[in-house]
Short mmCIF file of C-alpha atoms in Angstrom, two decimals:
data_model
loop_
_atom_site.label_atom_id
_atom_site.label_comp_id
_atom_site.label_asym_id
_atom_site.label_seq_id
_atom_site.Cartn_x
_atom_site.Cartn_y
_atom_site.Cartn_z
CA MET A 697 0.00 0.00 0.00
CA PRO A 698 1.79 3.17 -1.09
CA GLN A 699 2.20 5.97 1.45
CA PRO A 700 0.63 9.32 0.48
CA ARG A 701 2.99 10.85 -2.03
CA SER A 702 2.44 14.45 -1.07
CA ARG A 703 4.41 13.95 2.16
CA PHE A 704 8.06 14.28 1.21
CA GLY A 705 9.90 14.20 4.59
CA GLY A 706 11.61 10.83 4.92
CA ARG A 707 10.76 9.87 1.35
CA HIS A 708 12.89 12.78 0.08
CA GLY A 709 15.90 11.36 1.90
CA PHE A 710 15.09 7.86 0.69
CA ALA A 711 14.87 9.16 -2.88
CA ARG A 712 18.32 10.77 -2.70
CA TRP A 713 19.88 7.68 -1.12
CA SER A 714 18.20 5.39 -3.63
CA SER A 715 19.45 7.45 -6.57
CA LEU A 716 23.07 7.19 -5.44
CA LEU A 717 22.74 3.45 -4.81
CA ILE A 718 21.08 2.87 -8.18
CA VAL A 719 23.74 4.67 -10.22
CA THR A 720 26.58 3.05 -8.26
CA ALA A 721 25.10 -0.41 -8.74
CA LEU A 722 24.65 0.15 -12.46
CA MET A 723 28.21 1.38 -12.94
CA THR A 724 29.43 -1.74 -11.16
CA ALA A 725 27.25 -4.02 -13.29
CA ALA A 726 28.18 -2.35 -16.55
CA CYS A 727 31.90 -2.35 -15.83
CA SER A 728 32.17 -5.84 -14.35
CA THR A 729 32.44 -7.70 -17.68
CA PRO A 730 36.05 -7.85 -18.91
CA PRO A 731 36.83 -7.03 -22.56
CA ALA A 732 36.84 -9.91 -25.02
CA SER A 733 40.56 -9.51 -25.64
CA SER A 734 43.48 -7.58 -24.20
CA ALA A 735 46.95 -6.61 -25.34
CA PRO A 736 49.80 -9.07 -24.56
CA ALA A 737 51.54 -8.36 -21.28
CA SER A 738 54.72 -7.38 -23.11
CA GLN A 739 53.02 -4.54 -24.97
CA PRO A 740 52.36 -1.20 -23.23
CA ALA A 741 48.71 -0.28 -22.82
CA VAL A 742 47.39 2.51 -25.03
CA THR A 743 46.38 5.34 -22.72
CA ASP A 744 45.98 8.37 -24.99
CA ALA A 745 42.49 7.40 -26.26
CA PRO A 746 39.66 8.90 -24.17
CA ALA A 747 37.56 6.41 -22.21
CA GLU A 748 34.10 5.81 -23.63
CA LYS A 749 31.39 7.39 -21.47
CA LEU A 750 29.13 4.92 -19.71
CA ARG A 751 25.57 5.02 -21.11
CA ILE A 752 22.67 4.01 -18.88
CA GLY A 753 18.97 3.87 -19.74
CA TYR A 754 16.19 4.84 -17.34
CA ILE A 755 12.50 3.95 -17.60
CA SER A 756 10.66 6.19 -15.14
CA GLY A 757 7.47 4.89 -13.57
CA GLY A 758 5.74 8.22 -14.13
CA ASP A 759 7.23 11.63 -13.40
CA SER A 760 3.78 13.17 -12.91
CA ASP A 761 3.92 11.58 -9.45
CA PRO A 762 5.84 13.80 -6.96
CA PHE A 763 7.77 10.93 -5.37
CA VAL A 764 8.75 9.35 -8.68
CA LEU A 765 9.93 12.77 -9.86
CA LEU A 766 12.09 13.13 -6.74
CA VAL A 767 13.81 9.84 -7.55
CA THR A 768 14.18 10.80 -11.22
CA GLU A 769 15.81 14.10 -10.31
CA GLY A 770 18.13 12.31 -7.90
CA ILE A 771 19.15 9.80 -10.57
CA ARG A 772 19.89 12.65 -12.98
CA ALA A 773 22.03 14.43 -10.40
CA GLU A 774 24.02 11.32 -9.46
CA ALA A 775 24.52 10.37 -13.12
CA THR A 776 25.94 13.84 -13.79
CA LYS A 777 28.29 13.57 -10.80
CA ALA A 778 29.48 10.15 -11.98
CA GLY A 779 30.01 11.28 -15.57
CA VAL A 780 27.35 8.88 -16.83
CA GLU A 781 25.24 9.59 -19.91
CA LEU A 782 21.60 8.97 -18.96
CA SER A 783 18.94 8.20 -21.58
CA GLU A 784 15.42 8.59 -20.16
CA CYS A 785 11.89 7.58 -21.05
CA ASP A 786 8.73 8.12 -18.97
CA SER A 787 6.33 5.16 -18.91
CA ALA A 788 3.57 7.33 -17.34
CA PHE A 789 2.16 4.42 -15.30
CA GLU A 790 1.23 2.45 -18.43
CA ALA A 791 2.48 -1.01 -19.40
CA GLU A 792 2.35 -0.29 -23.13
CA LYS A 793 4.34 2.91 -22.71
CA ALA A 794 6.94 1.04 -20.66
CA LEU A 795 7.34 -1.45 -23.52
CA ALA A 796 7.60 1.41 -26.03
CA CYS A 797 10.25 3.03 -23.82
CA ALA A 798 12.23 -0.21 -23.76
CA ARG A 799 12.18 -0.44 -27.55
CA THR A 800 13.22 3.19 -27.91
CA LEU A 801 16.09 2.89 -25.45
CA ALA A 802 17.30 -0.36 -27.03
CA ALA A 803 18.53 1.61 -30.05
CA GLN A 804 20.81 3.85 -27.98
CA LYS A 805 23.77 1.50 -27.37
CA LEU A 806 23.34 1.34 -23.60
CA GLN A 807 25.44 -0.68 -21.15
CA SER A 808 22.78 -1.10 -18.44
CA MET A 809 19.30 -0.04 -17.34
CA ILE A 810 17.32 1.42 -14.48
CA ASN A 811 13.79 0.04 -14.80
CA TRP A 812 10.85 1.41 -12.81
CA GLN A 813 7.77 0.21 -14.65
CA PHE A 814 4.98 -0.88 -12.34
CA PHE A 815 3.67 -4.05 -14.02
CA PRO A 816 5.35 -7.33 -12.99
CA ASP A 817 3.44 -9.18 -15.72
CA SER A 818 5.19 -6.99 -18.31
CA SER A 819 8.70 -7.27 -16.90
CA GLU A 820 9.85 -10.14 -19.12
CA ALA A 821 8.67 -8.45 -22.31
CA VAL A 822 10.19 -5.12 -21.28
CA CYS A 823 13.52 -6.74 -20.44
CA GLU A 824 13.54 -8.57 -23.76
CA ALA A 825 12.72 -5.35 -25.63
CA TYR A 826 15.88 -3.65 -24.39
CA GLY A 827 18.06 -6.70 -24.92
CA GLY A 828 18.21 -8.09 -21.39
CA LEU A 829 20.71 -5.49 -20.21
CA PRO A 830 21.83 -5.74 -16.55
CA THR A 831 19.12 -3.91 -14.65
CA VAL A 832 18.52 -2.15 -11.36
CA ALA A 833 14.83 -2.50 -10.53
CA ILE A 834 13.02 0.10 -8.42
CA ASP A 835 10.04 -0.91 -6.27
CA THR A 836 8.79 -3.54 -8.76
CA PRO A 837 10.68 -6.79 -9.52
CA GLU A 838 11.93 -6.68 -13.12
CA LYS A 839 12.89 -10.27 -13.89
CA PRO A 840 14.67 -11.87 -15.69
CA CYS A 841 17.19 -9.05 -16.27
CA GLN A 842 17.14 -7.67 -12.72
CA LYS A 843 20.58 -7.71 -11.06
CA THR A 844 19.83 -5.37 -8.14
CA PHE A 845 16.58 -4.40 -6.44
CA VAL A 846 16.08 -1.03 -4.71
CA GLY A 847 12.95 -0.68 -2.61
CA ALA A 848 11.50 -0.33 0.84
CA ASP A 849 10.97 -3.05 3.43
CA ASN A 850 7.26 -3.18 2.70
CA ARG A 851 6.25 -5.52 5.50
CA GLU A 852 8.09 -3.45 8.10
CA ALA A 853 6.53 -0.27 6.68
CA GLY A 854 3.11 -1.88 7.06
CA LEU A 855 3.76 -3.01 10.61
CA VAL A 856 4.93 0.46 11.67
CA THR A 857 1.92 2.09 10.01
CA GLY A 858 -0.59 -0.35 11.50
CA LYS A 859 0.85 0.00 14.99
CA GLY A 860 0.65 3.79 14.75
CA MET A 861 -2.92 3.67 13.50
CA GLY A 862 -3.92 1.22 16.20
CA ASP A 863 -2.34 3.25 18.99
CA PHE A 864 -4.08 6.40 17.73
CA ALA A 865 -7.47 4.67 17.45
CA LYS A 866 -7.13 3.20 20.92
CA LYS A 867 -6.09 6.49 22.54
CA LYS A 868 -8.65 8.71 20.80
CA PHE A 869 -11.61 6.40 20.24
CA ASP A 870 -11.02 3.36 22.44
CA CYS A 871 -10.79 1.41 19.15
CA GLN A 872 -14.39 2.33 18.28
CA TYR A 873 -14.32 3.33 14.60
CA ASP A 874 -16.75 3.44 11.69
CA ALA A 875 -14.52 2.14 8.91
CA TYR A 876 -11.04 0.85 8.15
CA ILE A 877 -10.00 2.00 4.65
CA SER A 878 -6.96 0.38 3.05
CA LEU A 879 -5.30 2.24 0.15
CA ASP A 880 -4.13 -0.75 -1.88
CA PHE A 881 -1.83 -1.25 -4.86
CA PRO A 882 -2.94 -4.65 -6.23
CA THR A 883 -1.06 -4.20 -9.52
CA ILE A 884 2.04 -5.27 -7.58
CA ALA A 885 0.38 -8.03 -5.59
CA GLU A 886 3.42 -9.26 -3.63
CA ILE A 887 4.38 -5.79 -2.43
CA ASN A 888 0.78 -4.85 -1.66
CA ALA A 889 0.28 -8.01 0.38
CA ALA A 890 3.38 -7.22 2.45
CA ARG A 891 2.56 -3.58 3.13
CA ALA A 892 -1.24 -3.60 3.34
CA GLY A 893 -1.21 -6.98 5.07
CA GLY A 894 1.37 -5.82 7.59
CA THR A 895 -0.71 -2.73 8.33
CA VAL A 896 -3.83 -4.79 9.03
CA GLU A 897 -1.88 -7.28 11.16
CA ALA A 898 -0.35 -4.61 13.39
CA PHE A 899 -3.59 -2.64 13.69
CA GLU A 900 -5.49 -5.75 14.75
CA GLU A 901 -2.89 -6.52 17.41
CA VAL A 902 -3.91 -3.25 19.09
CA CYS A 903 -7.63 -3.01 18.35
CA GLY A 904 -8.68 -6.57 17.59
CA LYS A 905 -9.95 -8.08 14.39
CA ILE A 906 -11.49 -5.65 11.90
CA PRO A 907 -15.17 -6.49 11.32
CA PRO A 908 -15.75 -7.39 7.63
CA GLU A 909 -18.50 -4.79 7.30
CA LYS A 910 -16.04 -2.04 8.36
CA TYR A 911 -13.20 -3.05 6.02
CA PHE A 912 -12.96 -1.16 2.70
CA THR A 913 -10.24 -1.00 0.05
CA VAL A 914 -9.35 1.61 -2.55
CA ASP A 915 -7.28 0.63 -5.61
CA THR A 916 -4.99 3.67 -5.73
CA PHE A 917 -3.51 2.67 -9.09
CA ALA A 918 -6.91 2.64 -10.75
CA GLY A 919 -7.74 6.24 -9.95
CA GLY A 920 -7.38 6.58 -6.20
CA PRO A 921 -6.17 9.62 -4.29
CA ASP A 922 -2.48 9.43 -5.26
CA GLN A 923 -3.10 9.60 -9.00
CA PRO A 924 -2.33 12.81 -10.93
#
């Protein structure tokens, strides 16, 4: 269950840290494969030719979202610091656009990818479209080309949220409430189960089981409150 994206606070710091980790991981992945051949040991290495600039592709999840834009801006800044050439494409929260981005970026002679498209069912096709380049995935698993995953501990985030909600409900209302509304993200089922499920679990530890008639869900990806 995504946290409200209008609250930057800790997420701003997480975005900056994530951006540095992402670019560092990609530089490591792209540079880890040795060249097919090398000069004999007896011959001096040629050093006067300039090194080729590392080229990395980036599929943004959707820069219309404030948090995604924070991460995008952080990736741009870290790529500039590292001397990396960054080729970008915004998938705008659509699977078909993510696939189109992959095909577009495939023609740009990239060494590696940052992939933040939100549809696990599309990950294999997207990876194939950009040639299976070594990939850092953000938030959503991007198999089979994923080499590194950058994301939150979703279960722990859910447990912290649920405990806070439960403590508040107990203190203010003695756990007497009209409705429990879960802002869900079922497009990424595994992540949603960890975060939303953890929230429910921790809340119920404080206030008891939520009555079925009081439990409501909102699919935020399908037009809920965090959509542009």
